[in-house]
Coordinates of N, CA and C in Angstrom, one line a residue:
R395 N 0.6 -0.9 0.0 CA -0.3 -0.1 -0.3 C 0.5 1.0 0.0
A396 N 2.3 1.2 0.2 CA 2.9 2.1 0.1 C 2.4 3.0 -0.6
N397 N 3.5 2.6 -2.3 CA 3.0 2.8 -3.6 C 1.5 3.4 -3.8
Q398 N 1.2 3.7 -3.3 CA -0.3 4.0 -3.1 C -0.6 5.0 -2.0
I399 N 0.3 6.1 -1.8 CA 0.5 7.0 -0.7 C 1.4 8.0 -1.3
I400 N 0.9 9.4 -2.1 CA 1.7 10.4 -2.3 C 2.1 11.6 -1.8
F401 N 3.3 11.7 -1.5 CA 3.5 13.2 -0.2 C 4.3 14.4 -1.2
S402 N 3.6 15.4 -0.3 CA 4.9 16.6 -1.6 C 5.9 16.6 -1.4
D403 N 6.6 16.8 -2.0 CA 8.2 16.8 -2.3 C 8.6 18.0 -1.4
K404 N 8.0 19.2 -1.1 CA 8.1 20.5 -0.5 C 7.0 20.6 0.7
G405 N 7.6 21.2 1.7 CA 7.1 22.1 3.1 C 6.5 23.2 3.1
S406 N 5.9 23.8 3.5 CA 5.8 25.3 3.8 C 5.8 25.7 5.0
I407 N 6.2 26.8 5.4 CA 5.9 27.6 6.4 C 5.3 28.9 6.0
C408 N 4.2 28.6 6.9 CA 3.8 30.2 6.9 C 2.8 30.7 8.0
C409 N 3.0 32.4 8.5 CA 2.4 32.7 9.1 C 0.6 33.1 9.5
V410 N 0.2 32.2 10.2 CA -1.7 33.1 9.9 C -1.8 33.2 11.8
R411 N -1.9 34.6 11.6 CA -2.9 35.6 12.7 C -1.2 36.0 14.2
N412 N -0.3 35.8 13.4 CA 1.2 35.9 14.4 C 1.5 34.5 14.7
R413 N 1.3 33.3 14.1 CA 1.4 31.6 14.6 C 2.1 31.2 13.2
F414 N 3.7 30.6 13.5 CA 4.2 30.1 12.1 C 3.9 28.7 12.4
Y415 N 3.4 28.3 11.2 CA 3.0 26.5 10.7 C 3.8 26.0 9.5
F416 N 3.9 24.4 9.9 CA 3.9 23.8 8.9 C 3.8 23.1 8.2
L417 N 3.5 23.1 7.1 CA 2.7 22.3 6.5 C 2.8 21.9 5.1
F418 N 2.4 20.3 4.7 CA 2.4 19.1 3.5 C 1.3 18.5 2.8
Q419 N 1.4 18.2 1.5 CA 0.4 18.2 1.3 C 0.4 16.2 1.5
V420 N -1.0 15.2 1.1 CA -0.7 14.1 1.3 C -1.8 13.7 0.4
C421 N -2.2 12.8 0.3 CA -3.2 12.1 -0.7 C -2.9 10.5 -1.6
E422 N -4.0 10.1 -2.2 CA -3.5 8.8 -2.5 C -3.7 9.0 -4.1
A423 N -3.1 7.8 -4.5 CA -2.9 7.7 -5.5 C -3.6 6.8 -6.1
S424 N -4.6 5.9 -6.4 CA -4.9 5.4 -6.9 C -5.1 5.6 -8.6
F425 N -4.3 5.3 -9.5 CA -4.5 5.5 -10.9 C -5.2 4.0 -11.6
F426 N -5.0 2.9 -11.6 CA -4.9 1.7 -11.7 C -6.1 1.1 -11.3
A427 N -6.8 0.8 -10.2 CA -7.2 -0.3 -9.6 C -7.9 1.1 -8.3
Y428 N -9.0 1.4 -8.0 CA -9.5 2.2 -7.0 C -9.8 1.3 -5.4
R429 N -8.7 1.2 -4.7 CA -8.8 0.8 -3.8 C -8.1 1.7 -2.4
P430 N -9.4 2.5 -1.9 CA -9.5 3.5 -0.8 C -8.9 3.3 0.1
V431 N -8.1 3.7 0.5 CA -7.3 3.4 1.9 C -8.5 4.7 3.3
V432 N -8.6 3.5 4.2 CA -9.9 3.6 4.8 C -8.6 4.4 6.0
E433 N -9.8 5.3 6.2 CA -9.0 5.7 7.6 C -7.4 5.8 8.1
A434 N -7.0 6.6 7.0 CA -5.0 6.4 7.2 C -5.0 7.3 8.4
N435 N -4.0 7.2 8.7 CA -3.2 8.0 10.6 C -2.0 8.6 9.8
V436 N -1.8 9.4 10.5 CA -0.8 10.3 10.3 C 0.4 10.5 11.1
R437 N 2.1 10.2 11.1 CA 2.6 10.6 12.5 C 3.6 11.7 11.7
V438 N 4.3 12.6 12.3 CA 5.7 13.3 11.8 C 6.1 13.5 12.7
Y439 N 7.9 13.0 12.4 CA 9.0 13.3 13.3 C 9.5 14.4 12.5
A440 N 10.5 14.8 13.7 CA 11.6 15.6 13.1 C 13.1 14.5 13.0
V441 N 13.9 14.7 12.3 CA 15.4 14.1 12.7 C 16.1 15.6 12.6
L442 N 16.5 15.1 13.9 CA 17.7 16.2 13.8 C 19.3 16.0 14.6
H443 N 20.0 17.1 14.1 CA 21.8 16.5 14.6 C 21.4 17.3 15.8
E444 N 21.6 17.5 16.9 CA 22.2 18.3 18.3 C 22.9 18.3 18.9
Q445 N 23.8 20.0 18.7 CA 24.5 20.3 19.2 C 25.0 20.8 20.4
D446 N 25.6 20.2 21.4 CA 25.5 20.6 22.7 C 26.6 22.1 22.7
P447 N 25.6 23.0 23.8 CA 25.9 24.3 22.9 C 26.7 24.7 24.0
T448 N 27.9 24.0 24.7 CA 29.1 23.7 25.7 C 30.1 22.7 25.6
S449 N 29.8 22.1 24.8 CA 31.2 22.0 24.2 C 30.8 21.3 22.0
T450 N 31.7 20.4 21.8 CA 31.4 19.9 20.7 C 30.7 19.0 20.1
D451 N 30.6 18.4 20.8 CA 29.8 17.4 20.4 C 28.7 17.0 20.3
R452 N 28.5 16.6 19.5 CA 26.8 16.5 18.8 C 26.4 15.5 18.5
A453 N 25.0 14.8 18.9 CA 24.5 13.6 18.7 C 23.6 13.7 17.2
F454 N 23.9 12.7 16.5 CA 23.3 12.5 15.0 C 21.8 11.5 15.2
F455 N 21.0 11.9 14.5 CA 19.9 11.8 14.1 C 18.9 11.6 15.3
Q456 N 19.0 12.8 15.6 CA 17.6 12.2 17.2 C 16.7 12.7 16.4
T457 N 15.2 11.6 16.8 CA 14.1 12.3 16.6 C 13.3 12.4 17.4
R458 N 12.6 13.8 16.9 CA 11.7 13.8 18.2 C 10.0 14.6 16.7
V459 N 8.8 14.3 18.3 CA 8.0 13.8 17.6 C 7.5 15.9 17.2
M460 N 6.4 15.6 16.6 CA 6.3 16.9 15.5 C 4.2 16.9 15.7
R461 N 3.9 17.5 17.0 CA 2.9 17.3 16.9 C 1.7 17.9 15.8
L462 N 0.3 17.8 16.1 CA 0.4 17.7 14.5 C -1.6 18.7 15.1
T463 N -1.8 19.8 14.4 CA -3.2 20.0 14.6 C -4.3 19.8 13.7
N464 N -3.9 20.2 12.1 CA -3.9 19.0 11.6 C -4.2 17.8 10.7
P465 N -4.0 16.7 10.6 CA -5.6 16.6 12.0 C -5.3 16.4 13.0
N466 N -6.0 16.3 13.6 CA -5.4 16.9 15.3 C -4.8 14.8 15.7
D467 N -3.8 15.3 16.5 CA -3.5 14.2 17.0 C -3.5 13.4 18.1
E468 N -4.4 14.0 18.9 CA -4.8 13.8 20.2 C -6.3 13.2 19.5
M469 N -7.1 13.2 18.5 CA -8.0 12.5 17.7 C -8.2 11.4 17.1
G470 N -6.3 10.6 17.1 CA -6.2 10.1 16.5 C -5.2 10.2 15.3
G471 N -5.2 11.6 14.5 CA -4.2 12.1 13.3 C -4.5 10.8 12.2
K472 N -6.3 11.1 11.9 CA -7.1 10.5 11.1 C -6.8 11.0 9.6
L473 N -6.7 10.7 8.2 CA -7.2 11.8 7.1 C -7.8 10.3 6.0
F474 N -8.8 10.7 5.7 CA -9.7 10.7 5.0 C -8.6 11.1 3.0
L475 N -7.8 10.1 2.9 CA -6.8 10.6 1.6 C -7.6 10.3 0.0
A476 N -8.4 10.5 -0.2 CA -10.0 10.5 -1.8 C -9.1 11.6 -2.3
T477 N -9.2 12.5 -1.1 CA -8.8 14.5 -1.3 C -7.5 14.3 -1.2
P478 N -6.9 15.6 -1.6 CA -5.6 15.7 -1.1 C -5.8 16.6 0.3
Q479 N -5.3 16.1 0.9 CA -5.3 16.7 2.7 C -3.8 17.2 2.7
V480 N -4.2 18.6 3.9 CA -3.3 20.0 3.9 C -2.7 19.4 6.0
V481 N -1.6 18.8 5.7 CA -1.2 18.7 7.4 C -0.4 19.6 7.4
T482 N -0.8 19.6 9.1 CA -0.3 21.2 10.1 C 0.0 20.8 10.9
H483 N 1.2 21.8 11.3 CA 2.4 21.6 12.8 C 2.5 22.6 12.9
A484 N 2.5 23.5 14.4 CA 2.2 25.0 14.9 C 3.3 24.1 15.2
I485 N 4.0 25.8 15.0 CA 5.8 25.7 15.4 C 5.9 26.8 16.5
D486 N 6.0 26.1 17.9 CA 5.7 27.0 18.7 C 6.5 26.3 19.8
Q487 N 7.0 27.1 21.2 CA 8.0 27.3 21.5 C 8.5 25.4 22.1
W488 N 7.6 24.5 21.7 CA 7.6 23.0 22.1 C 8.3 22.5 20.8
S489 N 8.1 23.1 20.1 CA 8.4 22.2 18.3 C 9.6 22.1 18.2
P490 N 10.5 20.2 17.0 CA 11.3 20.7 17.2 C 12.1 22.0 15.9
L491 N 11.2 22.4 15.6 CA 11.6 23.4 14.3 C 12.1 24.8 14.8
F492 N 11.0 25.0 15.9 CA 11.1 25.8 16.6 C 13.0 27.1 16.8
P493 N 13.3 27.7 16.6 CA 14.9 27.9 16.3 C 15.4 28.5 18.5
P494 N 16.0 27.8 19.0 CA 16.6 28.1 20.2 C 16.6 29.3 20.8
R495 N 17.4 29.6 19.7 CA 18.0 31.6 20.4 C 16.4 32.9 20.2
A496 N 15.3 31.7 19.3 CA 13.8 32.8 19.6 C 13.0 32.5 21.3
L497 N 13.8 32.6 21.7 CA 13.2 31.2 23.8 C 13.5 32.9 24.2
A498 N 15.2 33.1 24.0 CA 15.7 34.1 25.0 C 15.2 35.3 24.4
R499 N 14.3 35.8 23.4 CA 13.5 37.2 22.8 C 12.3 37.7 23.6
P500 N 12.1 38.4 23.6 CA 11.3 39.1 24.7 C 9.7 39.1 23.6
S501 N 9.8 39.2 22.1 CA 9.1 39.9 21.5 C 8.4 38.6 20.9
Y502 N 8.4 37.5 21.3 CA 7.3 35.6 21.5 C 6.8 35.8 22.1
C503 N 5.3 36.1 22.1 CA 4.2 35.9 23.1 C 3.2 34.5 22.9
E504 N 2.8 34.1 23.8 CA 2.0 32.8 23.4 C 0.4 32.6 22.7
D505 N 0.1 34.0 23.6 CA -0.8 33.7 23.8 C -1.5 34.9 23.0
E506 N -0.4 35.9 22.0 CA -1.2 36.8 21.0 C -2.1 36.9 20.1

């Protein structure tokens, strides 16, 4: 079934109401025979190379879970893949995509 799912080859980061989101699309591609995927689940991980700020040590290939706002991962992250779906991750202070330097900036406000 893996050859039946198509992911966008690029993601985008957009700003909506002063909040940043990482987005990409996924859909089902049944070109020759329609065998729909029912209640597909999605999980997103970031694979990072983390640097220790106090030394030159690096930890390679560290995986971090990226929580999803659409589909909501608290509801199981289910998708209807018969139409293209946008998967959305909010880039907040707990996101692996959030730059660590931004935590020290007073201009970042969680509830604006």
